Short mmCIF file of C-alpha atoms in Angstrom, two decimals:
data_model
loop_
_atom_site.label_atom_id
_atom_site.label_comp_id
_atom_site.label_asym_id
_atom_site.label_seq_id
_atom_site.Cartn_x
_atom_site.Cartn_y
_atom_site.Cartn_z
CA MET L 18 6.18 16.24 -0.26
CA THR L 19 8.29 17.59 -3.12
CA ALA L 20 7.74 14.43 -5.18
CA SER L 21 3.96 14.58 -4.70
CA GLN L 22 3.93 18.24 -5.69
CA LEU L 23 5.99 17.49 -8.81
CA MET L 24 3.65 14.68 -9.85
CA GLY L 25 0.65 16.90 -9.13
CA SER L 26 2.10 19.67 -11.30
CA LEU L 27 2.63 17.24 -14.17
CA ALA L 28 -0.92 15.93 -13.76
CA THR L 29 -2.23 19.51 -13.73
CA GLY L 30 -0.43 20.27 -16.99
CA ALA L 31 -1.86 17.12 -18.56
CA TYR L 32 -5.34 18.02 -17.27
CA ILE L 33 -5.18 21.51 -18.79
CA LEU L 34 -3.87 20.14 -22.10
CA VAL L 35 -6.63 17.52 -22.32
CA GLN L 36 -9.31 20.10 -21.56
CA PHE L 37 -7.87 22.41 -24.21
CA MET L 38 -7.83 19.64 -26.83
CA ILE L 39 -11.39 18.59 -25.97
CA THR L 40 -12.73 22.06 -26.66
CA HIS L 41 -10.94 22.28 -30.03
CA SER L 42 -11.40 18.76 -31.44
CA ALA L 43 -14.64 16.77 -31.43
CA LYS L 44 -12.81 13.62 -32.50
CA PHE L 45 -10.35 13.97 -29.64
CA ALA L 46 -13.21 14.64 -27.21
CA LEU L 47 -14.79 11.27 -28.06
CA HIS L 48 -11.65 9.35 -27.11
CA ALA L 49 -10.04 11.50 -24.39
CA GLN L 50 -10.49 10.87 -20.68
CA VAL L 51 -9.74 13.47 -18.03
CA GLU L 52 -10.36 11.09 -15.11
CA PRO L 53 -6.74 9.81 -14.78
CA ALA L 54 -5.29 13.32 -14.68
CA LEU L 55 -8.02 14.47 -12.28
CA ALA L 56 -7.39 11.51 -9.99
CA MET L 57 -3.63 12.13 -9.99
CA MET L 58 -4.21 15.79 -9.13
CA CYS L 59 -6.49 14.94 -6.21
CA VAL L 60 -4.19 12.23 -4.85
CA CYS L 61 -1.08 14.42 -5.03
CA GLU L 62 -2.87 17.37 -3.46
CA MET L 63 -4.04 15.21 -0.56
CA LEU L 64 -0.51 13.88 -0.03
CA THR L 65 0.85 17.45 -0.10
CA TYR L 66 -1.61 18.59 2.57
CA TRP L 67 -0.78 15.69 4.86
CA SER L 68 2.96 16.07 4.31
CA GLN L 69 2.78 19.70 5.39
CA MET L 70 0.70 18.68 8.40
CA HIS L 71 3.31 16.05 9.24
CA CYS L 72 5.97 18.79 9.32
CA PHE L 73 4.03 20.67 12.00
CA VAL L 74 3.53 17.49 14.05
CA VAL L 75 7.26 16.78 13.88
CA ALA L 76 7.91 20.36 15.01
CA ILE L 77 5.59 19.87 18.00
CA TYR L 78 7.14 16.62 19.22
CA TYR L 79 10.71 17.26 18.10
CA ASN L 80 13.28 16.44 20.76
CA HIS L 81 10.65 15.85 23.42
CA ARG L 82 13.21 13.99 25.56
CA ALA L 83 14.86 17.32 26.30
CA VAL L 84 12.05 18.05 28.78
CA ALA L 85 13.39 15.89 31.57
CA ASN L 86 12.61 17.94 34.65
CA ARG L 87 8.84 17.98 34.15
CA ALA L 88 6.15 15.43 34.79
CA ARG L 89 6.26 12.75 32.15
CA ARG L 90 3.39 12.72 29.72
CA TRP L 91 2.59 10.28 26.97
CA THR L 92 4.23 11.37 23.75
CA PRO L 93 3.71 9.55 20.43
CA SER L 94 6.78 7.80 19.17
CA PRO L 95 8.25 8.84 15.80
CA THR L 96 7.29 5.44 14.38
CA PHE L 97 3.65 5.95 15.36
CA ILE L 98 3.59 9.47 13.92
CA ASN L 99 5.15 8.37 10.63
CA PHE L 100 2.82 5.37 10.41
CA LEU L 101 -0.23 7.55 11.07
CA PHE L 102 0.68 10.25 8.55
CA LEU L 103 1.61 7.66 5.94
CA GLY L 104 -1.15 5.10 6.48
CA PHE L 105 -4.12 7.46 6.77
CA PRO L 106 -3.40 9.36 3.51
CA ILE L 107 -2.98 6.01 1.74
CA ILE L 108 -6.44 5.00 2.98
CA LEU L 109 -7.83 8.30 1.70
CA VAL L 110 -6.14 7.74 -1.65
CA ILE L 111 -7.62 4.24 -1.96
CA THR L 112 -11.10 5.51 -1.15
CA ALA L 113 -10.69 8.28 -3.73
CA LEU L 114 -9.42 5.95 -6.46
CA ALA L 115 -12.47 3.65 -6.32
CA PRO L 116 -14.97 6.20 -7.74
CA VAL L 117 -12.34 7.50 -10.17
CA ILE L 118 -11.81 4.02 -11.60
CA GLY L 119 -15.58 3.66 -11.87
CA LEU L 120 -15.74 7.00 -13.67
CA SER L 121 -13.08 5.91 -16.14
CA LEU L 122 -14.76 2.57 -16.90
CA ILE L 123 -18.23 4.07 -17.32
CA HIS L 124 -16.80 6.85 -19.48
CA ARG L 125 -15.17 4.28 -21.74
CA GLN L 126 -18.42 2.34 -22.05
CA LEU L 127 -20.30 5.54 -22.77
CA THR L 128 -17.82 6.54 -25.46
CA ALA L 129 -18.14 3.11 -27.12
CA ARG L 130 -21.95 3.34 -27.15
CA VAL L 131 -21.85 6.87 -28.56
CA LEU L 132 -19.54 5.78 -31.38
CA GLN L 133 -21.82 2.84 -32.16
CA THR L 134 -24.78 5.21 -32.24
CA PHE L 135 -22.96 7.49 -34.68
CA ASP L 136 -22.14 4.55 -36.95
CA THR L 137 -25.75 3.34 -36.83
CA LEU L 138 -27.11 6.77 -37.68
CA MET L 139 -24.58 7.04 -40.50
CA SER L 140 -25.76 3.74 -41.99
CA GLY L 141 -29.38 4.86 -41.62
CA SER L 142 -28.56 8.08 -43.46
CA LEU L 143 -27.06 6.08 -46.34
CA ILE L 144 -30.16 3.87 -46.54
CA TRP L 145 -32.35 6.96 -46.63
CA GLU L 146 -30.35 8.39 -49.52
CA GLN L 147 -30.72 5.11 -51.42
CA MET L 148 -34.49 5.16 -50.93
CA ARG L 149 -34.72 8.60 -52.50
CA VAL L 150 -33.06 7.52 -55.76
CA SER L 151 -34.60 4.03 -55.89
CA THR L 152 -37.54 3.39 -58.23
CA SER L 153 -38.23 -0.29 -57.72
CA GLU L 154 -40.90 -1.21 -55.21
CA LYS L 155 -38.97 -4.29 -54.13
CA GLU L 156 -35.86 -2.24 -53.42
CA LYS L 157 -37.90 0.32 -51.47
CA TYR L 158 -39.39 -2.48 -49.38
CA GLN L 159 -35.96 -3.93 -48.60
CA LEU L 160 -34.51 -0.50 -47.78
CA THR L 161 -37.49 0.29 -45.58
CA ALA L 162 -36.97 -2.92 -43.64
CA GLN L 163 -33.30 -2.13 -43.22
CA LEU L 164 -34.10 1.42 -42.12
CA THR L 165 -36.59 0.13 -39.56
CA GLN L 166 -33.96 -2.22 -38.18
CA VAL L 167 -31.43 0.60 -38.02
CA VAL L 168 -33.89 2.87 -36.20
CA SER L 169 -34.62 0.13 -33.67
CA GLN L 170 -30.91 -0.44 -33.13
CA ALA L 171 -30.33 3.30 -32.75
CA LYS L 172 -33.13 3.49 -30.17
CA THR L 173 -31.56 0.64 -28.18
CA LEU L 174 -28.17 2.31 -28.28
CA GLY L 175 -29.75 5.60 -27.24
CA ASP L 176 -31.31 3.93 -24.19
CA GLU L 177 -27.94 2.40 -23.27
CA VAL L 178 -26.28 5.79 -23.67
CA GLY L 179 -28.86 7.32 -21.33
CA ILE L 180 -28.21 4.61 -18.75
CA ARG L 181 -24.45 5.16 -18.97
CA VAL L 182 -24.92 8.91 -18.60
CA GLU L 183 -26.95 8.44 -15.42
CA ARG L 184 -24.34 6.06 -14.04
CA LEU L 185 -21.62 8.54 -14.91
CA LYS L 186 -23.45 11.31 -13.07
CA THR L 187 -23.98 9.09 -10.04
CA CYS L 188 -20.34 8.03 -9.95
CA PHE L 189 -19.15 11.61 -10.38
CA TYR L 190 -21.56 12.68 -7.65
CA SER L 191 -20.11 10.03 -5.32
CA PHE L 192 -16.57 11.11 -6.16
CA LEU L 193 -17.36 14.72 -5.27
CA TRP L 194 -18.95 13.72 -1.96
CA ASP L 195 -15.98 11.49 -1.16
CA MET L 196 -13.48 14.25 -1.89
CA LEU L 197 -15.55 16.78 0.07
CA ALA L 198 -15.55 14.52 3.14
CA GLN L 199 -11.80 13.92 2.88
CA LEU L 200 -11.05 17.61 2.44
CA CYS L 201 -13.22 18.55 5.42
CA ILE L 202 -11.39 16.00 7.59
CA THR L 203 -8.05 17.26 6.31
CA ILE L 204 -8.72 20.94 6.93
CA MET L 205 -10.08 20.29 10.44
CA LEU L 206 -7.01 18.25 11.36
CA PHE L 207 -4.78 20.86 9.76
CA PHE L 208 -6.36 23.63 11.85
CA PHE L 209 -6.07 21.46 14.96
CA VAL L 210 -2.40 20.57 14.44
CA PHE L 211 -1.41 24.09 13.45
CA SER L 212 -3.22 25.62 16.44
CA ILE L 213 -1.35 23.24 18.76
CA PHE L 214 1.88 24.23 17.07
CA LEU L 215 1.23 27.96 17.58
CA HIS L 216 0.14 27.37 21.18
CA LYS L 217 3.32 25.46 21.93
CA VAL L 218 5.47 28.15 20.35
CA GLN L 219 3.75 30.90 22.36
CA GLN L 220 4.03 28.82 25.52
CA LYS L 221 7.75 28.27 25.04
CA GLU L 222 8.38 31.90 24.17
CA GLY L 223 6.65 32.95 27.39
CA GLN L 224 9.04 30.97 29.58
CA PRO L 225 12.05 32.57 31.30
CA GLU L 226 15.22 32.72 29.29
CA ASN L 227 17.04 30.06 31.32
CA ASP L 228 14.16 27.58 31.16
CA SER L 229 13.65 28.33 27.52
CA HIS L 230 17.27 27.50 26.73
CA LYS L 231 17.08 24.31 28.75
CA SER L 232 13.85 22.76 27.52
CA SER L 233 12.64 24.59 24.44
CA SER L 234 12.29 22.10 21.62
CA PHE L 235 11.17 24.82 19.23
CA ARG L 236 14.40 26.71 19.62
CA ARG L 237 16.18 23.52 18.69
CA TRP L 238 13.89 23.15 15.70
CA PHE L 239 14.35 26.72 14.50
CA LYS L 240 18.07 26.99 15.22
CA LYS L 241 20.92 24.94 16.58
CA ASP L 242 21.68 25.24 20.27
CA LEU L 243 25.14 25.67 21.61
CA PRO L 244 26.95 22.38 22.13
CA PRO L 245 27.42 21.36 25.76
CA THR L 246 30.95 21.53 27.06
CA SER L 247 32.60 20.18 30.14
CA GLU L 248 33.95 23.62 30.98
CA THR L 249 30.52 25.10 31.65
CA LYS L 250 30.61 27.67 34.39
CA PRO L 251 27.83 29.38 36.33
CA MET L 252 26.02 31.90 34.20
CA ASP L 253 27.05 35.45 34.84
CA PRO L 254 24.60 38.32 34.57
CA PRO L 255 23.87 38.92 30.89
CA ASN L 256 26.09 41.48 29.29
CA GLU L 257 25.43 43.59 26.24
CA ASN L 258 26.69 40.99 23.76
CA GLN L 259 24.52 38.28 25.24
CA GLU L 260 21.45 40.49 25.13
CA GLN L 261 22.17 41.39 21.52
CA PHE L 262 22.58 37.72 20.64
CA SER L 263 19.32 36.85 22.43
CA ASN L 264 17.41 39.63 20.66
CA THR L 265 18.85 38.61 17.29
CA SER L 266 17.89 34.98 17.88
CA ARG L 267 14.38 35.98 18.94
CA VAL L 268 13.93 38.10 15.80
CA LEU L 269 15.17 35.21 13.67
CA ILE L 270 12.78 32.75 15.32
CA ASN L 271 9.82 35.13 14.94
CA ARG L 272 10.64 35.65 11.26
CA GLN L 273 10.86 31.93 10.61
CA LEU L 274 7.60 31.43 12.49
CA ALA L 275 6.00 34.06 10.24
CA TYR L 276 7.23 32.11 7.21
CA LEU L 277 5.63 28.95 8.57
CA VAL L 278 2.35 30.76 9.20
CA LEU L 279 2.40 32.08 5.64
CA ARG L 280 3.00 28.60 4.26
CA ALA L 281 0.15 27.22 6.33
CA LEU L 282 -2.08 30.01 5.02
CA PHE L 283 -1.34 28.99 1.43
CA ILE L 284 -2.22 25.36 2.25
CA ILE L 285 -5.47 26.44 3.92
CA ILE L 286 -6.42 28.51 0.86
CA ALA L 287 -5.67 25.52 -1.39
CA ILE L 288 -7.88 23.21 0.69
CA ALA L 289 -10.64 25.83 0.76
CA THR L 290 -10.45 26.13 -3.04
CA SER L 291 -10.80 22.36 -3.41
CA ILE L 292 -13.76 22.35 -1.02
CA THR L 293 -15.40 25.11 -3.08
CA LEU L 294 -14.88 23.04 -6.22
CA CYS L 295 -16.56 20.00 -4.65
CA ILE L 296 -19.51 22.02 -3.38
CA LEU L 297 -20.05 23.69 -6.77
CA GLY L 298 -19.77 20.33 -8.52
CA ILE L 299 -22.36 18.75 -6.22
CA LEU L 300 -24.81 21.63 -6.61
CA ARG L 301 -24.40 22.01 -10.37
CA THR L 302 -24.54 18.27 -11.01
CA HIS L 303 -27.73 17.99 -8.97
CA ASP L 304 -29.59 20.75 -10.83
CA GLY L 305 -28.14 19.80 -14.25
CA THR L 306 -26.37 23.11 -14.97
CA SER L 307 -22.85 21.64 -14.80
CA GLN L 308 -22.84 21.17 -18.60
CA SER L 309 -23.20 24.88 -19.30
CA PRO L 310 -20.06 26.49 -20.79
CA TYR L 311 -19.64 28.90 -17.89
CA TRP L 312 -19.74 26.31 -15.10
CA ARG L 313 -17.66 23.87 -17.11
CA ALA L 314 -14.99 26.57 -17.39
CA VAL L 315 -15.21 27.33 -13.66
CA MET L 316 -14.93 23.67 -12.67
CA THR L 317 -12.08 23.18 -15.14
CA TRP L 318 -9.86 25.94 -13.76
CA LEU L 319 -10.53 25.49 -10.04
CA PRO L 320 -8.42 22.28 -9.68
CA PRO L 321 -5.30 23.90 -11.21
CA LEU L 322 -5.88 26.94 -9.01
CA ALA L 323 -5.88 24.79 -5.87
CA GLY L 324 -2.68 23.11 -7.02
CA THR L 325 -1.10 26.51 -7.63
CA TRP L 326 -1.86 27.67 -4.09
CA SER L 327 -0.30 24.54 -2.60
CA ALA L 328 2.74 24.82 -4.90
CA PHE L 329 3.82 28.19 -3.45
CA PRO L 330 4.99 26.90 -0.02
CA ILE L 331 6.71 23.87 -1.59
CA ALA L 332 8.61 26.05 -4.04
CA TRP L 333 9.47 28.46 -1.22
CA GLN L 334 10.83 25.64 0.93
CA CYS L 335 12.88 24.21 -1.95
CA TRP L 336 14.32 27.64 -2.65
CA GLY L 337 15.30 28.01 1.01
CA LEU L 338 16.96 24.59 1.02
CA TYR L 339 18.82 25.50 -2.16
CA ASN L 340 20.13 28.70 -0.59
CA ASP L 341 21.14 26.78 2.54
CA GLU L 342 23.11 24.35 0.42
CA LEU L 343 24.92 27.25 -1.23
CA GLY L 344 26.19 28.39 2.14
CA GLY L 345 23.64 30.84 3.49
CA SER L 346 19.99 31.65 3.20
CA PRO L 347 19.01 35.19 2.20
CA ARG L 348 16.44 35.10 4.97
CA THR L 349 19.10 34.66 7.64
CA SER L 350 22.18 36.24 6.10
CA ALA L 351 21.35 39.66 7.45
CA ASN L 352 20.94 38.31 10.94
CA SER L 353 23.95 36.01 10.78
CA LYS L 354 26.26 38.96 10.21
CA ASN L 355 25.38 40.47 13.57
CA ALA L 356 24.91 37.21 15.48
CA PRO L 357 28.05 35.76 17.02
CA SER L 358 28.95 32.18 16.42
CA ALA L 359 28.81 29.46 19.06
CA GLY L 360 32.55 29.57 19.63
CA GLU L 361 32.54 33.32 19.99
CA THR L 362 29.70 33.14 22.52
CA ILE L 363 31.52 30.63 24.67
CA GLN L 364 34.69 32.69 24.44
CA LYS L 365 32.87 35.81 25.57
CA ASN L 366 31.20 34.02 28.47
CA THR L 367 34.54 32.64 29.70
CA ILE L 368 36.48 34.85 32.14
CA GLN L 369 39.69 36.01 30.58
CA PRO L 370 42.77 35.08 32.68
CA GLU L 371 44.92 37.82 34.18
CA HIS L 372 48.53 38.28 33.20
CA TRP L 373 49.82 36.52 36.34
CA GLU L 374 47.62 33.48 35.63
CA CYS L 375 49.33 32.69 32.38
CA GLU L 376 51.09 29.40 31.95
CA LEU L 377 54.40 29.19 33.77
CA GLU L 378 57.44 27.68 32.23
CA GLU L 379 58.31 24.34 33.74
CA ILE L 380 61.87 24.13 35.04
CA GLU L 381 63.09 20.61 35.35
CA ILE L 382 65.93 20.03 37.89
CA ARG L 383 67.71 16.76 37.71
CA ALA L 384 70.41 15.51 40.10
CA SER L 385 73.46 14.49 38.09
CA PRO L 386 75.74 11.87 39.65
CA MET L 387 79.00 13.13 41.07
CA ILE L 388 82.09 12.06 39.26
CA ILE L 389 84.58 10.57 41.70
CA ASN L 390 88.12 10.63 40.52
CA PRO L 391 89.99 7.46 41.42
CA GLN L 392 92.78 7.94 43.84
#
């Protein structure tokens, strides 16, 4: 997920740079292609969405073997989940690359025909200038024949350019429809998976405390449970320290859940922005207004905006991992000061021995052989 976001950020920077150079250099605009950067952005964004969705699926099915006292239900294996969330995005990427490759090839052919048309018109302009200064009838006849040939060649090239332009529009139209279908599938699955995740969390939080500690996989995903010991004793009525620890843990879990909801919201906004881009591209390409400066600017800045929305949760997660590696996250440091450790909890739950139950000193009595003096 981090690698795809990094590659997407690099592709976004290249896309913005190419668009900036196109608007400031006509020579660069004739040779530049934005299709590779656009394809890399779309592919990386799709992988980022599915990676985030995979995190929620892992959270749903994490440690499902802990639920041993309930009726067994079919649960996807980790191999199946990883295969699904790796294979399906690859299929989406392959289907998205086909129209992008077609766009790149047609764009290259169009650029070559446009350059040939410019060269032909340039040669026709030179012939016209020679006809103006020429006085011989024979030279005028030869130049007129050459000019007629140049005009015919320019007309042929113009027809080929028109054909390439129509093919480019059709291929771009297909690319937008393809991306719109993929994004709609992605956002529906994302809503479905995230709603299941929230439902499971609410269901586990509504269980009694003892059942929740025994079978809650989400508590294990949010925080580490206490390690089982062989000296486990029947649970006494909860005292003040246990209630404080339970409340602190519940506040910590709710805060982390709020962080996950916020990350999911950023991903949903990013997908919605990409869907808006595809819809605008389809509408403006169909009515021919996509070449206006305003709509070109809008369709140029919407892809980087979608990438920016999806970059926020990735950067947030990386920052949290960095703080965890340093020895404590700022999100949990305030709660960890008041929360007792696992060892302290076990020590508090264990009944302290009285003074007469302390270890007794062992007194070893040995029978020494009697020494018999010889008579």
